[in-house]
Amino acid sequence: MNLKEALQEKTLVGDGAMGTLLYSYGIDQCFEELNLSHAKEILNVHKAYVNSGADVIQTNTYGANYIKLERYGLEEKVKEMNSAAVKLAKQAAEGKSFVVGTVGGIRGIKKNAISLDEIKRSFREQLYCLLFEEVDGILLETFYDLEELTTVLQIAKQETNLPLIAQVSIHEPGVLQDGTTLTEALTLLEDKGADVVGVNCRLGPHHMIESLEDIPLPEKAVLSAYPNASLPTYQDGRLVYKTDPDYFKTSARALHEQGARLIGGCCGTTPEHIEAIAEGVKGKKPIEHKNLPFPKTSPQTKLEDKNNRPHLHDIAASRPSIIVELDPPKRLNTQRYLEGAQALNNAGVDSITLADNSLATPRISNTAMASIIKQKFDVNPLVHIACRDRNLIGLQSHLMGLHTLGITELLAITGDPTKIGDFPGATSVYDLTSLDLIHYIKQMNKGVSYSGKSLGMNTNFSVAGAFNPNVRNLNRAVGRLEKKITYGADYFISQPVYSEEKLKEIYEATKHISAPIYIGIMPLISARNAEFLHNEVPGMTLSTEIRQRMELFNNDPDRAQAEGISIAKSLIDVAVDLFNGIYLITPFLRYEITEELTYYVKQKQNRERTVANGSHII
Ligand SMILES: Cc1cc2nc3c(=O)[nH]c(=O)nc-3n(C[C@H](O)[C@H](O)[C@H](O)COP(=O)(O)OP(=O)(O)OC[C@H]3O[C@@H](n4cnc5c(N)ncnc54)[C@H](O)[C@@H]3O)c2cc1C
Ligand SMILES: [Zn+2]
């Protein structure tokens, strides 16, 4: 009987973990390399699983692809490792257990870090090695990204008639990271030709049973489940799992009742767990019919618009608009900041934007200041969010907090590198890129968290992306905007521009883009300030003429500031003709300057509208 036939006949027992078992022995290296250097030990692990009653064992090849092996400088060993792995598993199975070739998912939370093309190349190479050694089936496991799993599944389907097992990993019961329900995901995998569809890793038995409760029995495929032993914890600096094989016995029965026909174990499980599964499902025929519970109540999807104000992208799409950046102080005194916010609000800005530790230098939390000025002066704050300072947990919590405070205008950015700031040795997190963050915020607007969990209600965020036009290849920067739009960006805010010619060039290069652009203008305050921005601040370039104008007043601070304002005004004169959105940046909390410029912009914008007889929409 082959594996396909066996899956139709009875409930099969899979094996347990390889990686965590080796780790529990104190081994902390490339586990797949051990197929070559410690063949006997790997053989013994397989034998232990076979002796525990595993009908299906898997090769020790979870990460035996060139992408993962590169980390160890072992990318040339793909063929050797995979063939040795199959031989060892077959030797242990002695024809009594089936041997499936394991291929693990590559994409984790950083979805876009590795391209699909690269994944395809790497998968093909590993697949051919496993097929060449004549495995009984292929096990695709621990896939967080459904796009990746369906891609490799389709390649495998083209290359072999052997049974294909496709398993996703989930953080939350019943739902994938991108919000796809487990039912939808497994149905898709079945449609793409998987013979077995299921879930492995990440969740312990409790949550895995709960996940399967909502899953109908697939029509053509069969269900599988490989839970972890438990949730892990740290003990003496090492990750450990709780182990109670008896608990696994009852859990295996429950999984069987939910329709699973192939039940094994993932991280933290040992041969004892597999023995318990084998006892639990011994002689049990596969379930042929299953009653699904009533659907759970869907999340509250009502939009919660605490501001009840139009979003900035709507404003800039319909009329001239002005926003002003006023960054939180670097010291604890907030008096001048609050005076500035009030003055700018009185001047009629549509929003005050608050940077997120720009130049990688800490300031009072922009959320704290945004919340205060919102409450005190009814300002509509726009909060910048850098991916640099918060991991996924911090980001999610931050976004939930912003929603709760009624702050709905966000700018999603990568963040200036820590190297340039006050703490050059600080860690840069970058769990997400700016593109991922834009996408993630939009996912929250659908009421779904990053891990796919319901948020209980939809957020109402409008998301801007950053635009850096001060680059040699402007078209590439514009391409980046187009990409950000596909990820959900509603509009753009640019770095300051210091040349009238450049403003025109940007207009020409972006006029086909439907999303509004707020064009950046930052008044200079001295020649030193101009030289610093030009020579040291990433993404800023000043024209020679402007630098020369500032240089003229090198020793006269008042006249230098006046010259800076005058330069800003001439840039504004050009910019208001070309862009609906003007974004002023306040230098060093000198809000009097941006207050004066706000009045100037508004006057210009009003004149533009009057001249055009109300029909001038740029
Ligand atoms: C309007 C505006 C406001 C800003 N506010 C802040 C702020 O409040 N706080 C702050 O710290 N910074 C701020 N910045 C600076 C910003 O974070 C950086 O300039 C950024 O790199 C450019 O914008 P982005 O984050 O959207 O980059 P992206 O468009 O995402 O990327 C820019 C380039 O860098 C590459 N890149 C992205 N991530 C990485 C990475 N991890 N490693 C290597 N390359 C990478 C991309 O591939 C791309 O080529 C702001 C910039 C603008 C324009
Ligand atoms: Zn696992």
XYZ file of C-alpha atoms and ligand atoms in Angstrom:
672
model
C 0.000 0.000 0.000
C 1.390 3.424 -0.905
C 1.007 6.579 1.156
C -1.956 7.885 -0.863
C -3.876 4.645 -0.313
C -2.931 4.492 3.360
C -4.295 8.021 3.889
C -7.665 6.879 2.543
C -7.754 3.798 4.769
C -6.751 4.842 8.250
C -5.636 7.513 10.638
C -1.877 7.810 10.326
C 0.607 8.824 12.974
C 3.325 11.279 11.992
C 6.651 11.742 13.737
C 7.676 14.550 16.082
C 10.195 17.357 16.146
C 13.746 17.069 14.946
C 15.098 20.575 15.546
C 13.941 21.127 19.119
C 14.885 17.573 20.075
C 18.463 18.123 18.906
C 18.458 21.514 20.622
C 17.357 19.892 23.883
C 20.493 17.727 23.659
C 22.527 20.953 23.664
C 23.137 21.032 19.905
C 22.898 24.553 18.555
C 24.102 24.537 14.958
C 22.824 23.810 11.456
C 20.656 20.741 12.134
C 20.589 19.596 8.526
C 24.373 19.474 8.362
C 24.234 16.691 10.955
C 22.932 14.389 8.198
C 26.535 14.432 6.988
C 28.661 14.844 10.110
C 26.507 12.952 12.688
C 24.568 10.498 10.564
C 24.302 7.952 13.364
C 22.648 10.380 15.760
C 20.087 11.472 13.153
C 19.418 7.819 12.316
C 18.734 7.176 16.004
C 16.210 10.012 16.222
C 14.345 8.590 13.225
C 14.467 5.100 14.739
C 13.063 6.400 18.020
C 10.107 7.878 16.136
C 9.562 4.692 14.126
C 9.657 2.637 17.336
C 7.145 5.017 18.935
C 4.614 4.112 16.265
C 5.094 6.774 13.573
C 3.577 5.598 10.285
C 5.067 8.573 8.459
C 8.487 9.998 9.243
C 10.068 13.068 7.723
C 13.583 13.688 6.487
C 15.836 16.056 8.398
C 15.684 18.617 5.600
C 13.473 21.372 6.970
C 16.022 24.089 6.178
C 18.151 22.232 3.630
C 17.804 24.837 0.885
C 20.462 27.246 -0.339
C 18.708 30.323 1.057
C 18.797 29.028 4.632
C 22.112 27.212 4.314
C 23.824 30.396 3.128
C 23.694 31.576 6.756
C 26.176 28.819 7.603
C 28.212 29.052 4.400
C 26.802 25.629 3.435
C 24.785 26.617 0.365
C 26.852 24.301 -1.840
C 25.798 21.264 0.204
C 22.095 21.160 -0.709
C 22.348 17.989 -2.769
C 24.588 16.111 -0.354
C 22.490 16.977 2.694
C 19.151 16.114 1.131
C 20.292 12.796 -0.293
C 21.936 11.793 2.969
C 18.747 12.790 4.811
C 16.493 10.570 2.692
C 18.881 7.641 2.980
C 18.964 7.939 6.778
C 15.187 8.182 7.115
C 14.712 5.203 4.801
C 17.256 3.171 6.727
C 15.366 3.882 9.959
C 11.956 3.197 8.389
C 12.996 -0.253 7.137
C 9.965 -0.204 4.830
C 7.618 -0.113 7.869
C 7.016 3.643 7.851
C 6.570 6.020 4.930
C 9.292 8.614 4.396
C 8.259 12.101 3.348
C 10.749 14.725 2.220
C 10.321 17.859 4.310
C 10.619 21.356 2.908
C 10.128 24.270 5.316
C 8.699 27.703 4.542
C 11.216 30.485 4.073
C 9.255 33.692 4.432
C 8.556 34.657 8.012
C 7.120 37.897 9.225
C 9.340 39.858 6.831
C 7.261 38.771 3.881
C 9.016 40.749 1.202
C 12.583 40.086 2.272
C 12.916 37.196 -0.210
C 11.448 37.289 -3.700
C 9.209 34.563 -5.062
C 11.672 33.979 -7.907
C 14.420 33.186 -5.444
C 12.099 30.932 -3.458
C 11.168 29.059 -6.651
C 14.823 28.497 -7.541
C 15.669 27.272 -4.092
C 12.597 25.036 -3.881
C 13.211 23.351 -7.224
C 16.760 22.483 -6.270
C 15.712 20.858 -2.993
C 12.677 19.135 -4.485
C 14.736 17.447 -7.218
C 17.169 16.108 -4.631
C 14.349 14.614 -2.544
C 12.557 13.118 -5.544
C 15.778 11.656 -6.878
C 16.179 9.653 -3.669
C 12.615 8.327 -4.043
C 10.730 9.613 -1.050
C 7.110 8.481 -0.526
C 5.717 12.013 -0.504
C 6.585 15.656 0.038
C 5.783 17.531 3.246
C 5.600 21.316 2.863
C 5.518 22.618 6.416
C 5.595 25.741 8.557
C 4.484 28.150 5.845
C 3.312 31.504 7.170
C 2.829 33.000 3.745
C 0.074 31.445 1.635
C 1.442 32.939 -1.583
C 4.748 31.173 -0.978
C 3.078 27.871 -0.127
C 0.777 27.836 -3.148
C 3.739 28.731 -5.383
C 5.901 25.821 -4.254
C 2.921 23.478 -4.129
C 2.204 24.143 -7.792
C 5.810 23.469 -8.727
C 5.723 20.164 -6.835
C 2.424 19.269 -8.493
C 4.019 19.712 -11.925
C 7.032 17.614 -11.027
C 5.571 14.578 -9.261
C 2.522 12.390 -8.731
C 3.572 11.568 -5.193
C 1.257 12.697 -2.376
C 1.798 16.313 -1.369
C 1.169 17.496 2.176
C 0.740 21.278 2.504
C 0.747 22.772 5.982
C 0.404 26.369 7.090
C 1.510 27.859 10.400
C -0.676 30.312 12.243
C -0.238 32.607 15.230
C -3.911 32.878 16.049
C -6.456 30.078 15.989
C -8.370 29.878 12.729
C -6.701 32.661 10.796
C -3.498 33.327 8.846
C -1.211 36.287 9.291
C -2.782 38.205 6.379
C -6.336 37.746 7.652
C -7.209 34.791 5.387
C -9.270 32.306 7.365
C -7.822 28.849 7.816
C -10.831 27.381 5.990
C -10.167 29.595 2.956
C -6.456 28.741 3.018
C -6.961 24.978 3.232
C -9.614 25.078 0.516
C -7.204 26.947 -1.740
C -4.454 24.398 -1.087
C -6.853 21.572 -1.862
C -7.856 23.317 -5.097
C -4.188 23.664 -6.042
C -3.790 19.916 -5.764
C -2.541 19.140 -2.252
C -3.418 15.604 -1.126
C -3.188 16.522 2.543
C -3.847 20.000 3.939
C -3.255 21.059 7.495
C -1.536 23.033 10.186
C 1.774 22.594 11.983
C 3.912 24.361 14.565
C 3.405 27.591 16.438
C 0.222 26.517 18.290
C -0.071 23.844 20.938
C -2.813 21.180 20.872
C -5.429 23.373 22.560
C -5.415 26.091 19.893
C -4.941 23.637 17.072
C -8.044 21.691 18.062
C -9.921 24.975 18.348
C -8.711 25.905 14.839
C -9.873 22.641 13.304
C -13.325 22.932 14.904
C -14.378 25.400 12.206
C -12.818 23.480 9.321
C -15.102 21.349 7.159
C -13.788 17.997 5.964
C -12.039 18.655 2.655
C -13.696 17.086 -0.370
C -10.656 15.606 -2.107
C -7.783 16.107 0.325
C -7.450 14.900 3.910
C -6.659 16.913 7.017
C -3.420 16.878 8.999
C -2.281 18.441 12.276
C 1.181 18.638 13.829
C 0.824 20.711 17.016
C 3.727 21.905 19.111
C 4.123 20.270 22.518
C 2.952 23.459 24.222
C 3.661 27.157 24.155
C 7.403 27.621 24.804
C 9.022 29.473 27.677
C 12.588 30.505 28.580
C 14.368 28.586 31.316
C 17.986 29.335 32.147
C 18.325 31.126 28.831
C 16.973 28.240 26.730
C 13.615 27.786 25.075
C 11.752 24.854 26.604
C 8.365 23.243 26.092
C 6.103 21.639 28.653
C 5.823 17.944 28.062
C 2.967 15.751 29.094
C 2.520 12.807 26.757
C -0.836 11.929 28.374
C -2.178 15.297 27.401
C -1.085 14.483 23.856
C -3.027 11.249 23.902
C -6.330 13.013 24.620
C -5.402 15.841 22.269
C -4.736 13.364 19.446
C -8.228 11.918 19.976
C -9.744 15.386 19.788
C -7.815 16.157 16.591
C -9.036 12.893 15.130
C -12.623 13.850 16.014
C -12.127 17.088 14.136
C -11.249 15.058 11.045
C -7.438 14.926 11.129
C -6.134 11.770 9.419
C -2.452 12.455 9.765
C -1.456 13.520 13.265
C 2.118 14.173 14.348
C 4.018 16.642 16.471
C 6.050 19.774 15.834
C 8.354 21.820 18.048
C 8.897 20.485 21.545
C 7.518 17.026 20.792
C 9.555 13.862 21.409
C 9.176 10.127 20.759
C 7.075 9.954 23.966
C 4.543 12.347 22.480
C 4.352 10.254 19.321
C 3.801 7.119 21.356
C 0.927 8.923 23.095
C -0.592 9.950 19.749
C -0.306 6.366 18.492
C -2.108 5.075 21.596
C -4.751 7.794 21.309
C -5.746 7.042 17.716
C -5.045 3.317 17.644
C -7.633 1.497 15.518
C -9.627 4.663 14.934
C -11.123 4.930 11.470
C -11.009 8.357 9.830
C -14.023 10.576 10.501
C -16.305 10.679 7.462
C -18.800 13.260 8.614
C -18.460 16.342 10.742
C -20.939 18.861 12.127
C -19.643 22.392 12.087
C -20.475 24.747 14.951
C -22.603 27.826 14.295
C -20.440 30.560 12.824
C -18.958 32.802 15.479
C -20.243 36.369 15.542
C -18.305 38.517 13.129
C -16.255 41.420 14.443
C -17.901 44.770 14.916
C -17.163 46.458 11.630
C -18.670 49.854 12.248
C -16.263 52.639 11.447
C -15.316 54.477 14.565
C -14.568 58.002 13.386
C -13.811 59.859 16.548
C -12.612 62.939 14.677
C -15.490 63.059 12.293
C -13.159 65.120 10.103
C -12.238 64.504 6.492
C -8.903 62.762 6.011
C -5.960 64.771 4.706
C -5.878 62.809 1.467
C -9.486 63.827 0.810
C -8.748 67.426 1.682
C -5.710 67.631 -0.600
C -7.601 65.915 -3.396
C -10.316 68.540 -3.332
C -8.699 71.840 -2.332
C -5.362 73.499 -1.539
C -4.123 72.412 1.841
C -1.289 73.117 4.242
C 0.264 70.960 6.941
C 3.134 71.977 9.208
C 5.663 69.795 10.981
C 6.340 70.774 14.571
C 8.548 68.167 16.140
C 8.298 67.317 19.834
C 11.066 68.779 22.006
C 14.314 66.948 22.756
C 14.058 68.142 26.370
C 11.210 67.906 28.829
C 9.979 71.478 28.789
C 6.881 71.587 26.569
C 5.799 75.179 26.974
C 7.258 76.517 23.733
C 5.955 73.503 21.850
C 2.409 74.104 23.036
C 2.620 77.796 22.164
C 3.761 76.800 18.693
C 0.963 74.291 18.184
C -1.606 76.852 19.236
C -0.171 79.549 16.960
C -0.061 77.220 13.949
C -3.577 76.013 14.611
C -4.785 79.597 14.815
C -3.037 80.289 11.509
C -5.345 77.683 9.957
C -3.169 74.659 9.192
C -5.026 71.482 8.218
C -2.719 69.388 10.366
C 0.363 69.539 12.558
C 2.737 66.684 11.839
C 4.957 65.211 14.523
C 8.109 63.330 13.548
C 9.034 60.040 15.166
C 12.505 60.602 16.608
C 13.760 61.973 13.307
C 17.496 61.761 12.670
C 17.295 58.813 15.069
C 17.438 61.144 18.054
C 14.957 60.744 20.919
C 12.323 63.349 21.573
C 9.204 63.381 23.736
C 6.872 60.712 22.321
C 5.049 62.167 19.335
C 1.892 60.331 20.370
C 1.922 61.980 23.790
C 2.355 65.441 22.268
C -0.160 64.740 19.486
C -2.759 63.701 22.009
C -2.180 66.802 24.140
C -2.457 69.272 21.251
C -5.500 67.470 19.927
C -7.252 67.805 23.261
C -6.038 71.301 24.089
C -6.426 73.053 20.745
C -8.506 70.665 18.659
C -5.556 70.274 16.268
C -5.745 67.400 13.779
C -2.334 65.765 14.408
C -0.452 63.635 11.896
C 1.856 61.161 13.585
C 4.941 59.770 11.805
C 5.678 56.116 12.535
C 9.190 54.787 11.951
C 9.781 51.034 11.617
C 13.153 51.518 13.291
C 12.142 51.740 16.967
C 9.366 49.221 17.494
C 9.027 45.540 16.844
C 5.757 44.094 15.631
C 4.337 43.886 19.136
C 5.242 47.498 19.840
C 3.883 48.671 16.479
C 0.575 46.930 16.934
C 0.170 48.288 20.447
C 1.166 51.768 19.247
C -1.380 51.719 16.421
C -4.128 50.489 18.722
C -3.240 53.309 21.110
C -3.379 55.895 18.307
C -6.797 54.638 17.277
C -8.002 54.836 20.866
C -6.775 58.431 21.117
C -8.699 59.286 17.948
C -5.504 60.017 15.983
C -6.147 58.881 12.444
C -3.541 60.596 10.243
C -0.317 58.609 9.931
C 2.916 58.736 7.935
C 4.548 55.313 7.575
C 8.323 55.485 7.192
C 11.367 53.274 7.511
C 13.091 55.756 9.823
C 16.501 57.391 9.637
C 19.290 54.939 10.475
C 20.398 54.823 14.134
C 23.970 55.448 12.991
C 23.237 59.127 12.412
C 21.582 59.833 15.763
C 22.249 60.249 19.478
C 22.536 56.491 20.093
C 24.565 55.115 17.188
C 24.789 51.703 18.860
C 21.029 51.327 19.338
C 19.287 48.404 17.665
C 17.261 49.119 14.555
C 14.242 46.847 14.602
C 12.875 46.902 11.046
C 10.454 44.005 11.570
C 8.566 45.761 8.776
C 9.534 47.910 5.812
C 7.626 51.127 5.166
C 5.648 49.215 2.511
C 4.676 46.482 4.980
C 3.679 49.083 7.538
C 1.418 50.857 5.042
C -0.184 47.520 4.164
C -0.534 46.532 7.807
C -2.219 49.810 8.782
C -4.693 49.301 5.944
C -5.321 45.773 7.204
C -6.243 47.267 10.586
C -8.805 49.414 8.781
C -10.474 46.089 7.924
C -10.453 45.114 11.596
C -7.628 42.585 11.274
C -4.342 42.654 13.215
C -0.955 41.706 11.736
C -1.286 38.175 13.043
C -4.708 37.896 11.444
C -6.610 38.239 14.697
C -9.809 40.258 14.850
C -9.420 43.716 16.386
C -13.081 43.864 17.324
C -13.610 46.944 15.174
C -12.127 48.689 12.166
C -9.620 51.483 12.568
C -10.017 54.561 10.415
C -6.454 55.465 9.488
C -5.344 57.463 6.497
C -1.757 56.623 5.564
C 0.824 58.773 3.880
C 4.071 57.482 2.407
C 7.361 59.383 2.327
C 8.605 60.786 -0.962
C 12.254 61.637 -1.436
C 12.608 63.533 -4.707
C 16.170 64.687 -3.949
C 17.727 61.768 -5.728
C 19.700 61.394 -8.927
C 17.043 59.239 -10.545
C 13.705 60.931 -9.948
C 11.789 58.379 -11.979
C 12.947 55.650 -9.636
C 11.664 57.615 -6.652
C 8.351 58.022 -8.488
C 8.322 54.268 -9.105
C 8.639 53.871 -5.353
C 5.494 56.015 -4.925
C 3.611 53.819 -7.358
C 4.679 50.795 -5.352
C 3.545 52.440 -2.116
C 0.139 53.057 -3.694
C -0.204 49.344 -4.428
C 0.465 48.727 -0.727
C -2.305 51.155 0.221
C -0.706 54.625 0.560
C -3.388 57.329 0.356
C -1.057 60.260 -0.378
C 2.557 61.416 -0.083
C 4.637 63.857 1.869
C 7.977 64.890 0.441
C 11.375 65.816 1.771
C 12.027 69.554 1.534
C 12.898 70.798 -1.917
C 15.326 73.680 -2.357
C 15.139 74.585 -6.007
C 12.389 76.052 -8.154
C 13.571 73.981 -11.102
C 13.339 70.836 -9.012
C 9.748 71.675 -8.047
C 8.806 71.830 -11.709
C 10.689 68.656 -12.465
C 8.840 66.843 -9.641
C 5.519 68.109 -10.898
C 6.213 66.769 -14.388
C 7.390 63.407 -13.052
C 4.386 62.914 -10.757
C 1.465 64.465 -12.592
C 0.181 61.041 -13.645
C -0.081 59.953 -9.999
C -3.593 60.264 -8.663
C -2.658 60.335 -4.958
C -2.127 63.879 -3.649
C 1.390 65.057 -2.791
C 2.280 67.463 -0.013
C 5.484 69.095 -1.209
C 8.055 69.865 1.494
C 9.417 73.338 2.180
C 11.706 73.978 5.129
C 12.970 77.493 5.785
C 16.711 77.778 6.303
C 17.914 79.738 9.306
C 21.643 80.142 8.696
C 24.444 79.311 6.303
C 25.631 76.606 8.701
C 22.159 75.123 8.786
C 22.113 75.132 4.975
C 25.516 73.469 4.708
C 24.612 70.842 7.322
C 21.370 69.929 5.549
C 23.050 69.792 2.165
C 26.107 67.811 3.211
C 24.949 65.619 6.065
C 21.219 64.993 6.172
C 20.105 62.004 4.119
C 17.664 62.917 1.373
C 18.360 66.676 1.321
C 20.014 68.607 -1.506
C 20.185 72.415 -1.791
C 20.750 74.295 -5.034
C 24.068 76.155 -5.339
C 22.216 79.436 -5.690
C 20.388 78.962 -2.403
C 23.556 77.987 -0.566
C 25.268 81.082 -1.923
C 22.372 83.320 -0.829
C 22.607 81.991 2.719
C 26.384 82.299 2.725
C 26.032 86.074 2.133
C 24.668 86.491 5.670
C 26.996 84.094 7.376
C 27.697 86.474 10.271
C 24.291 88.032 10.700
C 21.738 85.621 12.218
C 18.728 87.912 11.848
C 19.351 88.677 8.202
C 20.187 85.031 7.537
C 16.827 84.000 8.969
C 15.064 86.657 6.915
C 16.862 85.406 3.805
C 15.770 81.857 4.660
C 12.159 83.004 4.873
C 12.509 84.885 1.616
C 13.882 81.770 -0.115
C 11.014 79.709 1.297
C 8.506 82.251 -0.038
C 9.924 82.126 -3.549
C 9.734 78.328 -3.436
C 6.143 78.565 -2.180
C 5.283 80.899 -5.065
C 6.210 78.137 -7.489
C 4.906 75.228 -5.414
C 1.332 76.492 -4.912
C 0.924 76.633 -8.681
C 1.884 73.004 -9.004
C 0.688 71.140 -5.910
C -2.461 71.218 -3.811
C -0.558 70.228 -0.674
C 2.151 72.302 1.011
C 4.140 70.757 3.856
C 6.141 73.255 5.919
C 8.794 72.022 8.328
C 9.491 74.087 11.433
C 13.222 74.374 12.118
C 14.308 74.055 15.763
C 10.863 74.827 17.216
C 11.001 78.305 15.627
C 7.291 78.228 14.977
C 7.097 81.990 14.332
C 8.762 81.287 10.996
C 6.326 78.581 9.882
C 3.431 80.585 11.311
C 4.389 83.507 9.047
C 4.821 81.143 6.105
C 1.455 79.501 6.782
C -0.285 82.858 6.390
C 1.735 83.406 3.230
C 0.797 80.013 1.782
C -2.871 80.467 2.588
C -2.917 83.885 0.988
C -1.252 82.486 -2.140
C -3.514 79.472 -2.254
C -6.615 81.665 -1.930
C -5.373 83.890 -4.731
C -4.755 80.857 -6.916
C -8.319 79.787 -6.364
C -9.762 83.229 -7.037
C -7.717 83.656 -10.204
C -8.922 80.306 -11.434
C -12.485 81.249 -10.602
C -12.957 78.334 -8.303
C -12.222 75.742 -10.958
C -8.492 75.387 -10.401
C -7.840 71.950 -9.009
C -4.298 70.890 -9.573
C 8.045 63.485 4.937
C 9.077 62.683 5.637
C 9.014 62.535 6.996
C 9.976 61.782 7.671
N 9.869 61.636 9.009
C 10.769 60.887 9.676
C 10.629 60.648 11.073
O 9.697 61.127 11.689
N 11.534 59.871 11.678
C 12.584 59.316 10.997
O 13.397 58.639 11.603
N 12.732 59.505 9.673
C 11.867 60.281 9.007
N 11.987 60.452 7.660
C 13.137 59.877 6.988
C 12.786 58.524 6.404
O 12.562 57.568 7.370
C 13.958 58.070 5.549
O 14.400 59.124 4.780
C 13.532 56.945 4.620
O 14.549 56.107 4.304
C 12.891 57.421 3.319
O 11.551 57.229 3.380
P 10.868 55.765 3.560
O 11.001 55.418 4.969
O 9.479 55.758 3.049
O 11.800 54.873 2.699
P 11.476 53.791 1.629
O 10.831 54.395 0.434
O 10.751 52.690 2.260
O 12.937 53.320 1.275
C 13.913 54.155 0.823
C 15.030 53.322 0.215
O 15.724 52.661 1.214
C 15.670 51.275 1.000
N 15.461 50.668 2.282
C 14.354 50.688 2.999
N 14.530 50.003 4.145
C 15.803 49.576 4.148
C 16.593 48.850 5.052
N 16.098 48.423 6.192
N 17.854 48.573 4.723
C 18.355 48.983 3.564
N 17.653 49.677 2.661
C 16.399 49.984 2.946
C 14.522 50.999 0.099
O 14.686 49.799 -0.629
C 14.555 52.225 -0.739
O 15.456 52.082 -1.778
C 11.049 61.198 6.953
C 11.110 61.348 5.561
C 10.138 62.067 4.900
C 10.201 62.218 3.423
Zn 7.693 23.588 14.735
